[in-house]
Short mmCIF file of C-alpha atoms and ligand atoms in Angstrom, two decimals:
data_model
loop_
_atom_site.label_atom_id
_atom_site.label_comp_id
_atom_site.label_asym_id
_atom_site.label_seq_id
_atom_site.Cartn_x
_atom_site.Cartn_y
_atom_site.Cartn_z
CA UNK A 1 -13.28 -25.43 -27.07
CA UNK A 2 -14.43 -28.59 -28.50
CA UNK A 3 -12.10 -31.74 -29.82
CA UNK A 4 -13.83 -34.72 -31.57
CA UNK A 5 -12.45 -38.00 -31.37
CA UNK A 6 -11.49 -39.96 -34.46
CA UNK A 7 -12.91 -42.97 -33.15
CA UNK A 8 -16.91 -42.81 -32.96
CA UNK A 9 -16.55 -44.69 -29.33
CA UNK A 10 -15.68 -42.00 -27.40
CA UNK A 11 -17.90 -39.15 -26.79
CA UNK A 12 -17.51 -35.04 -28.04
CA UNK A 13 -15.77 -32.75 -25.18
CA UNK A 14 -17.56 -29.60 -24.89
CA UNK A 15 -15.26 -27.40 -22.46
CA UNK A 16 -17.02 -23.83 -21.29
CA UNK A 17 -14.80 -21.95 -19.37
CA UNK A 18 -16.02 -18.45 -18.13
CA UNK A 19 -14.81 -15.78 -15.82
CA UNK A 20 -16.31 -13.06 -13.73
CA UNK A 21 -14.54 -9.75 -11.59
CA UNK A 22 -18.08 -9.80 -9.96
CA UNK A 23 -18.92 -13.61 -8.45
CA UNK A 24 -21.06 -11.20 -6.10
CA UNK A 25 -23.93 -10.50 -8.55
CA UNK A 26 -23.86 -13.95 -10.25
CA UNK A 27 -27.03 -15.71 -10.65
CA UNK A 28 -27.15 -18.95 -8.54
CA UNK A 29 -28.42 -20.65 -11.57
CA UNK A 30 -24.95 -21.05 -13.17
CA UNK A 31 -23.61 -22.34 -10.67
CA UNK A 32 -26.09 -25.42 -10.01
CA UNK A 33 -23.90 -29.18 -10.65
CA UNK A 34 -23.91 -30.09 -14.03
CA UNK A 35 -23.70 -26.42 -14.95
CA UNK A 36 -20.27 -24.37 -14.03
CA UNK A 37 -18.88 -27.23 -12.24
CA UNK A 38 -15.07 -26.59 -11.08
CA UNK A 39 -14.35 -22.59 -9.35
CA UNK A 40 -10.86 -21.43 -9.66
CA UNK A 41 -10.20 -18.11 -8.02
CA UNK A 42 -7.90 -15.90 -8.40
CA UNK A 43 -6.41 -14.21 -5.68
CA UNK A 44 -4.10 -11.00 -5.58
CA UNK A 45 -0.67 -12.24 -6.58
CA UNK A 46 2.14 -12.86 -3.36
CA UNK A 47 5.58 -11.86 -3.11
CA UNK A 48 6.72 -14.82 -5.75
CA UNK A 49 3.53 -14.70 -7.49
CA UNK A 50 4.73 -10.61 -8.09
CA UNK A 51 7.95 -11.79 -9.24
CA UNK A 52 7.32 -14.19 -11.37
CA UNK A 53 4.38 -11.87 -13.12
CA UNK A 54 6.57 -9.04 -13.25
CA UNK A 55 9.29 -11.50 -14.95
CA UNK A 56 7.04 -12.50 -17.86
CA UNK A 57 5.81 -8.68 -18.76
CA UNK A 58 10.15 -7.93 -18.58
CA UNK A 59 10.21 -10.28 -21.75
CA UNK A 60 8.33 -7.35 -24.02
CA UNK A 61 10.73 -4.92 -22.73
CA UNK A 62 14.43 -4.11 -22.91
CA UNK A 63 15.57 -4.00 -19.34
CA UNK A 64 18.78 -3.21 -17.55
CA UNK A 65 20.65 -6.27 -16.50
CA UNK A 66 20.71 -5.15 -12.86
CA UNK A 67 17.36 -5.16 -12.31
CA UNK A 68 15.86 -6.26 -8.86
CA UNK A 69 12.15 -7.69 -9.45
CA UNK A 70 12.35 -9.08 -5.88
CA UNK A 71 12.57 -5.20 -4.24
CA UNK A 72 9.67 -4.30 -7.03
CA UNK A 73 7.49 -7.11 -5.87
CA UNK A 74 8.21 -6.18 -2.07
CA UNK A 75 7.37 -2.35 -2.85
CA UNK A 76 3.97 -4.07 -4.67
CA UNK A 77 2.40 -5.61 -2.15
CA UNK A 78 -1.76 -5.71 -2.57
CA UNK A 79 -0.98 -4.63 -6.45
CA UNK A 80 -2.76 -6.97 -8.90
CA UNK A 81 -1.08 -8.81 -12.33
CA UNK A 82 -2.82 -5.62 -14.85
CA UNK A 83 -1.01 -3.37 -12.30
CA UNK A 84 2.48 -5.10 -12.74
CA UNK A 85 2.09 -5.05 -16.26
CA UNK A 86 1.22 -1.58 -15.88
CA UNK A 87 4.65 -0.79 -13.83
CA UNK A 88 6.73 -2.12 -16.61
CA UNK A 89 5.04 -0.23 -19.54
CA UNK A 90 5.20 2.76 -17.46
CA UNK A 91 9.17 2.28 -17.06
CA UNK A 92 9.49 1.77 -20.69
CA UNK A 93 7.75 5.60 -21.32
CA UNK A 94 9.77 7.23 -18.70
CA UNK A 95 13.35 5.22 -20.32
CA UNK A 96 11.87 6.53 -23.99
CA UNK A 97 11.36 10.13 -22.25
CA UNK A 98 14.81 10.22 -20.46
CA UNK A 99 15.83 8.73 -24.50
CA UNK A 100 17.31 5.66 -22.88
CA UNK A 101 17.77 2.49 -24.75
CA UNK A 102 16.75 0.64 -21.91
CA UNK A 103 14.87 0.49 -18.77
CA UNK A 104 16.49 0.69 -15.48
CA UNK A 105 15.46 0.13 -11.92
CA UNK A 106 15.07 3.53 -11.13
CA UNK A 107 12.76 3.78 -14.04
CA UNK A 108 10.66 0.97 -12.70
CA UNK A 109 10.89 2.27 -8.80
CA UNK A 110 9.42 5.93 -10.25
CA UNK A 111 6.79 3.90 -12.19
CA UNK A 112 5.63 2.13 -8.63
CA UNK A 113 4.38 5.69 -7.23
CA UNK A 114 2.98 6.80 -10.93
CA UNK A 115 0.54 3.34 -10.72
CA UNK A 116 0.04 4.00 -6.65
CA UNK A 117 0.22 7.17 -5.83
CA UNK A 118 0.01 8.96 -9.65
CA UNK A 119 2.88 10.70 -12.11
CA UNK A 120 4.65 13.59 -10.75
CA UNK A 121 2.95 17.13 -11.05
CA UNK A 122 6.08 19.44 -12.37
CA UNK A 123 3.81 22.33 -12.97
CA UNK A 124 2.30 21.99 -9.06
CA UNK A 125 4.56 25.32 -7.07
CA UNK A 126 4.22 24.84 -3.55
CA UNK A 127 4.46 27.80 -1.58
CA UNK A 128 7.09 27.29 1.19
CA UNK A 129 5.21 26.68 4.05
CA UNK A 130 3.39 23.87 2.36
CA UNK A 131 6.55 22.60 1.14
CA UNK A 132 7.51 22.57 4.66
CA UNK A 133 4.11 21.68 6.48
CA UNK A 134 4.30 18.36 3.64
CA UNK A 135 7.86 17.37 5.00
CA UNK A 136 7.12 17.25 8.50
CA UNK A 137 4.42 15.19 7.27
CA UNK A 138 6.53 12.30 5.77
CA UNK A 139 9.16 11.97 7.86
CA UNK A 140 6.52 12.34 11.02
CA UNK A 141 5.21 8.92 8.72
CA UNK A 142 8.60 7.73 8.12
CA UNK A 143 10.34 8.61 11.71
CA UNK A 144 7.55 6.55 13.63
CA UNK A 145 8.01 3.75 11.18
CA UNK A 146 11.29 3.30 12.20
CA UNK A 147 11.24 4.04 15.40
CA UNK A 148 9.11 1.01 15.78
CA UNK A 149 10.92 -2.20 15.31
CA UNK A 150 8.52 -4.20 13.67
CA UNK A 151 7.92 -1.84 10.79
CA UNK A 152 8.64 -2.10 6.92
CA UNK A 153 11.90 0.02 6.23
CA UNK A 154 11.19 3.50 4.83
CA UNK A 155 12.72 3.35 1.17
CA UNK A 156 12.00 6.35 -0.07
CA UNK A 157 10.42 9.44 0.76
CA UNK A 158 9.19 12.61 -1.17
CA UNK A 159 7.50 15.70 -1.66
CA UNK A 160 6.92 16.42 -5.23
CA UNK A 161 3.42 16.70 -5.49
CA UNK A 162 1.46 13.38 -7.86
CA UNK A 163 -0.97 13.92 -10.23
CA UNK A 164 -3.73 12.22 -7.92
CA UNK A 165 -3.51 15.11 -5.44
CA UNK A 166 -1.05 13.63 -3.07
CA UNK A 167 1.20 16.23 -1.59
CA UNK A 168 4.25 13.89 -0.29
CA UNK A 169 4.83 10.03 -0.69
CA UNK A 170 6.78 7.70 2.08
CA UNK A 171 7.57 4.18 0.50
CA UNK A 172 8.32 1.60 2.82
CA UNK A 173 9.06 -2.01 1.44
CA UNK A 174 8.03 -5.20 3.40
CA UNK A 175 11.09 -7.68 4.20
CA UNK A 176 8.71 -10.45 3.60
CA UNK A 177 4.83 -10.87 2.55
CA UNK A 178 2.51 -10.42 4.74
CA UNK A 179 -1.13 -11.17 4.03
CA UNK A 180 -1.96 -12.48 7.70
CA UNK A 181 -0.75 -9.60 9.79
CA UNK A 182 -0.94 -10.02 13.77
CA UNK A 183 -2.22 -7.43 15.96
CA UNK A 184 1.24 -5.76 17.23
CA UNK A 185 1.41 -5.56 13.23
CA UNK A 186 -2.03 -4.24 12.75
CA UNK A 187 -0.95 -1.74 15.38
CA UNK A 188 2.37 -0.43 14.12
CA UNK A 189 0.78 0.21 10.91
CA UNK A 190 -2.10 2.15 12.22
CA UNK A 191 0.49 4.46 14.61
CA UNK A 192 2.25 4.95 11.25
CA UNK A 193 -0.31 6.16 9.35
CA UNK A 194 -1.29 8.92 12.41
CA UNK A 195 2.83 9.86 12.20
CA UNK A 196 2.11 12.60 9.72
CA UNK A 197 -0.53 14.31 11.55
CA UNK A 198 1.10 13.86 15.22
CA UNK A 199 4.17 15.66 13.51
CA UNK A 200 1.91 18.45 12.25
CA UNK A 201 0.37 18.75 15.46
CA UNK A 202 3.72 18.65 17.30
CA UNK A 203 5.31 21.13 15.26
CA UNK A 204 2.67 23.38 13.72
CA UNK A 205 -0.05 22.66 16.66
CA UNK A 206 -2.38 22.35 14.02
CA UNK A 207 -3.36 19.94 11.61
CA UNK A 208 -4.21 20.31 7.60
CA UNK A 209 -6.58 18.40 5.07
CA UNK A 210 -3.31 16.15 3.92
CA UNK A 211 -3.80 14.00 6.74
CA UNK A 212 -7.44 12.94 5.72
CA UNK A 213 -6.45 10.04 3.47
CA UNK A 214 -4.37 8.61 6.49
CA UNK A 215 -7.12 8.93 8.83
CA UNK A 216 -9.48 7.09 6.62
CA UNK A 217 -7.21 4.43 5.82
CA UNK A 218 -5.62 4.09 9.64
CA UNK A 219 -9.69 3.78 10.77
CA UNK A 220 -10.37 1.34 7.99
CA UNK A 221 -7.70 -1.27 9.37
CA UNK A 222 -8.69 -0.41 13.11
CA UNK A 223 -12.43 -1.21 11.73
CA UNK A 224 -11.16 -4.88 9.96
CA UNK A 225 -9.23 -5.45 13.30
CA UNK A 226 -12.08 -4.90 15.64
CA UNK A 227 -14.84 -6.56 12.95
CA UNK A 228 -13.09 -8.97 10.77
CA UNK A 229 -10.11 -10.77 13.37
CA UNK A 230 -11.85 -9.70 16.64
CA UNK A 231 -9.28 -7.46 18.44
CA UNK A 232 -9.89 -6.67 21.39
CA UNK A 233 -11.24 -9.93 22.41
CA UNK A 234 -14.41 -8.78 23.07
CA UNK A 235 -15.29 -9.04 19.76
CA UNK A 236 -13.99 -12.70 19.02
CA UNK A 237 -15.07 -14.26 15.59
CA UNK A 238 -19.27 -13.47 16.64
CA UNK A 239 -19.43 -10.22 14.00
CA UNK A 240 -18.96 -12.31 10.72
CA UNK A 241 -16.57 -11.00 7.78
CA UNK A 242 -19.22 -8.92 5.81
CA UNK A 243 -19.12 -6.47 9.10
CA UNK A 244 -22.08 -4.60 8.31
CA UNK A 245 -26.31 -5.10 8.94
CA UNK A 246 -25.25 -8.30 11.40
CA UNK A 247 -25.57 -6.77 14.12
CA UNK A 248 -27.84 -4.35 16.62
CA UNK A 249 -26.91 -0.64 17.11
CA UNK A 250 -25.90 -1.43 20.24
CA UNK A 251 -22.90 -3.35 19.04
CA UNK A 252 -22.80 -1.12 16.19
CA UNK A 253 -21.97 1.83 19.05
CA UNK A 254 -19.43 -0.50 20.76
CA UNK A 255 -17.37 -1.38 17.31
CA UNK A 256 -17.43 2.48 16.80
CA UNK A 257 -16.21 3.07 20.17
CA UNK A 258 -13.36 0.32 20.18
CA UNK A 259 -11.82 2.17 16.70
CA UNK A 260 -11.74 5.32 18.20
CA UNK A 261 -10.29 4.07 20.83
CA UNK A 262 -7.24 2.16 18.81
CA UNK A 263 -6.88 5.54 16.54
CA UNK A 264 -6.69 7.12 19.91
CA UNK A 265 -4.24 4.89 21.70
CA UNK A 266 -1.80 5.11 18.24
CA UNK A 267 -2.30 8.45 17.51
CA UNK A 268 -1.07 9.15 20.98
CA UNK A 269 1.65 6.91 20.66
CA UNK A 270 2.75 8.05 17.27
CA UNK A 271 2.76 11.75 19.13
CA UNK A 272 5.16 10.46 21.99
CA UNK A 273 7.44 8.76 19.50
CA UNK A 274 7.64 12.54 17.45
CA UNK A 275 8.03 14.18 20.58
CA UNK A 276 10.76 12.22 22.13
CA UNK A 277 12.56 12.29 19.14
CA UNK A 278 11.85 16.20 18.17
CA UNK A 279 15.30 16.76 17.04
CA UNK A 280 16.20 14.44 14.60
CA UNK A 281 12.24 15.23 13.07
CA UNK A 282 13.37 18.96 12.63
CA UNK A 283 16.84 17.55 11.10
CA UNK A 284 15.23 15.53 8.95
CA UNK A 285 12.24 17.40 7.85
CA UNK A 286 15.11 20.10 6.83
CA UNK A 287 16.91 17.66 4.74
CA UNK A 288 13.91 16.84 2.83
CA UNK A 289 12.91 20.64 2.26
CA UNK A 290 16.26 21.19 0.58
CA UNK A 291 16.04 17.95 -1.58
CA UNK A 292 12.92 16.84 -1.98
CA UNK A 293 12.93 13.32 -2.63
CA UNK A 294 15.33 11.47 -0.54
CA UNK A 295 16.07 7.66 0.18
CA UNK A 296 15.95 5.39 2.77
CA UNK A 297 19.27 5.15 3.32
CA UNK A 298 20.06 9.05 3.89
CA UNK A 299 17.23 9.10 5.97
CA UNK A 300 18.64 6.17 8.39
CA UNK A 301 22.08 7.62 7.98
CA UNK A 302 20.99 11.48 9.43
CA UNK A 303 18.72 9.03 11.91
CA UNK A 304 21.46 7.04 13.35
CA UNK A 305 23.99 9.77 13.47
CA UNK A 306 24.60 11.57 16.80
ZN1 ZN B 401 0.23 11.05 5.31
#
């Protein structure tokens, strides 16, 4: 962008602006003073940064005027702007399917899970002892959730198989944003994300390949906690944020040992919560069975009921 002055005085403004996904790989050079001078980075959007993108994609579309962007950008957390944008134009398709002159909220809720989680595979028959293996699954997610208070409420939970392999979905929605969680957080999350296989171990004794993507993302946060924020103590700030090459096998075995030991400790837990609750899981997981996608609110309803 360049602008040149009417009056001879007052020197040309040359203006380079440039932008990168990959500041990682950048050559110093560019970055030396006098060269790229000012940094702006740009973070995942928040809770009102969510809003307020998904707000200005709404304008292309024709949407219903009941429309809650602030459950949306609560059920978004993490999610960048392109995957926003995304949402919408995926509620617009599934309003022009449904031949719909406009887009609703339950248009834009399905969307969330066809961006995270993939579109729903109609064609995917699941014998009956998957469908049934899959719902003790979820609700062993969604049961521990909200049997610990600190959780996000379960808003949904399904099991019609997505496109990107997943068998079942849970959907819980934050009350607020979190991006600094604490470690009774850090926890809770971790013994929800071992719920689905403590239920398949409590009921079935045995445990299937569904549960793999939990594992991996339950060790993942137990790693971040232990490397990244130092919990347990032991570990305070010394490791550094990259994690990795900083330090001696020795420590190397001890981090390893401390996330086991978490998964351990919440995998148990998650099992005592299933177990002392057995018969609401059985209630529930039959529920689901017979309709297959349900919401938070029947779930709570069969959960509080005596
Ligand atoms: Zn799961």
């Amino acid at each position: 962008i360049y602008t040149l002055s009417l009056h001879d005085a007052l020197p040309i403004c040359v203006i380079i602006l440039a932008a990168t996904n990959r500041p990682d790989v950048l050559d110093p050079a560019l970055l030396r003073p006098g060269r790229f001078d000012r940094q702006v980075r740009m973070e995942l959007p928040d809770l009102q940064g969510r809003i307020d993108i998904l707000k200005v994609h709404a304008k292309k579309y024709k949407l219903a005027a009941n429309i809650d962007f602030n459950l949306i950008a609560r059920a978004t957390a993490g999610a960048s702007g392109a995957q926003l944008a995304n949402i919408l134009n995926e509620g617009a398709l599934r309003a022009v399917r449904l031949n719909k002159s406009e887009i609703s909220q339950a248009d834009l809720e399905e969307s969330i899970e066809v961006v995270i989680a993939g579109a729903q595979k109609k064609n995917a028959i699941m014998s009956e002892a998957e469908k049934k293996i899959v719902s003790y699954h979820e609700i062993g997610h969604a049961l521990v959730a909200a049997k610990q208070s600190i959780s996000a409420p379960v808003h949904k939970i399904t099991i019609v198989p997505r496109t990107s392999g997943a068998l079942g979905y849970t959907m819980q929605v934050d009350t607020e944003d979190k991006v600094l969680i604490s470690k009774a957080d850090a926890l809770n999350r971790i013994t929800t994300l071992c719920g689905g296989r403590a239920a398949e171990e409590v009921v079935f004794n045995e445990i299937t390949t569904g549960a793999a993507n939990d594992i991996e993302q339950a060790t993942q946060m137990a790693r971040n906690m232990v490397v990244k924020y130092g919990m347990p103590e032991e570990f305070g700030g010394y490791l550094g944020e990259s994690g990795q090459a900083t330090y001696s096998a020795d420590t190397a075995r001890r981090v390893d040992e401390a996330v086991l030991s978490i998964i351990k400790e919440c995998q148990q837990n998650a099992r005592e919560l299933l177990k002392a609750n057995e018969p609401k899981l059985h209630e529930l997981a039959d529920y689901l069975i017979e309709k297959e996608t349900i919401t938070g609110e029947e779930f709570m309803t069969i959960l509080n009921a005596d």
